[in-house]
Coordinates of C-alpha atoms in Angstrom, one line a residue:
X1 CA 0.0 0.0 0.0
X2 CA 1.1 3.6 -0.6
X3 CA 2.1 5.6 2.4
X4 CA -0.8 6.7 4.6
X5 CA -0.8 9.2 7.5
X6 CA -1.8 6.2 9.8
X7 CA 1.8 5.0 9.7
X8 CA 3.3 8.4 10.6
X9 CA 4.4 7.4 14.1
X10 CA 5.5 3.9 13.3
X11 CA 9.1 2.9 12.4
X12 CA 9.4 0.9 9.2
X13 CA 11.8 -0.6 6.7
X14 CA 11.2 -0.6 3.0
X15 CA 12.6 -3.6 1.1
X16 CA 12.7 -3.0 -2.7
X17 CA 13.5 -5.4 -5.5
X18 CA 14.8 -4.4 -8.8
X19 CA 11.8 -3.0 -10.7
X20 CA 12.7 -5.1 -13.8
X21 CA 12.4 -8.3 -11.7
X22 CA 9.1 -7.1 -10.2
X23 CA 7.6 -6.5 -13.7
X24 CA 8.7 -10.0 -15.0
X25 CA 7.4 -11.7 -11.8
X26 CA 4.1 -9.8 -11.9
X27 CA 3.7 -10.6 -15.6
X28 CA 4.0 -14.3 -14.9
X29 CA 1.7 -14.1 -11.9
X30 CA -1.0 -12.1 -13.7
X31 CA -1.0 -14.4 -16.7
X32 CA -1.4 -17.5 -14.4
X33 CA -3.9 -16.0 -12.0
X34 CA -7.5 -16.2 -13.3
X35 CA -8.7 -13.5 -10.9
X36 CA -6.5 -10.9 -12.7
X37 CA -7.8 -10.1 -16.2
X38 CA -4.5 -9.7 -18.0
X39 CA -3.2 -11.5 -21.0
X40 CA -0.9 -9.0 -22.6
X41 CA 2.8 -8.9 -23.3
X42 CA 5.5 -7.9 -20.8
X43 CA 5.6 -4.5 -22.5
X44 CA 1.8 -4.2 -21.9
X45 CA 2.5 -5.0 -18.2
X46 CA 5.1 -2.3 -17.9
X47 CA 2.7 0.3 -19.2
X48 CA -0.5 -1.0 -17.5
X49 CA -2.1 1.8 -15.5
X50 CA -2.8 -0.3 -12.4
X51 CA -0.1 -2.9 -12.5
X52 CA 2.7 -1.2 -14.4
X53 CA 6.0 0.5 -13.6
X54 CA 4.4 3.9 -13.1
X55 CA 2.2 2.5 -10.4
X56 CA 5.2 0.9 -8.7
X57 CA 7.2 4.2 -8.8
X58 CA 4.3 6.1 -7.2
X59 CA 4.2 3.5 -4.4
X60 CA 8.0 3.6 -3.9
X61 CA 8.1 7.4 -3.9
X62 CA 5.3 7.6 -1.3
X63 CA 7.4 5.6 1.1
X64 CA 11.0 6.5 0.2
X65 CA 11.5 9.5 2.5
X66 CA 9.3 8.0 5.3
X67 CA 11.0 4.7 5.8
X68 CA 13.7 4.5 8.4
X69 CA 15.6 2.0 6.3
X70 CA 15.4 1.4 2.5
X71 CA 17.1 -1.8 1.5

């Protein structure tokens, strides 16, 4: 989940994988999971509005300056 004011007084660590690995892993997961309606290419996944790289970067940026440790 993106950063929320609810977490403001809690200490946290943010563990981040390489975004390229995340996209490949998510692409395989989405194609195998029948609950996710996705059957596009890896490129389609990268540019997907709800699953893609831009969504990941918004999530990461929301936590980056608030996490005590980023690893």
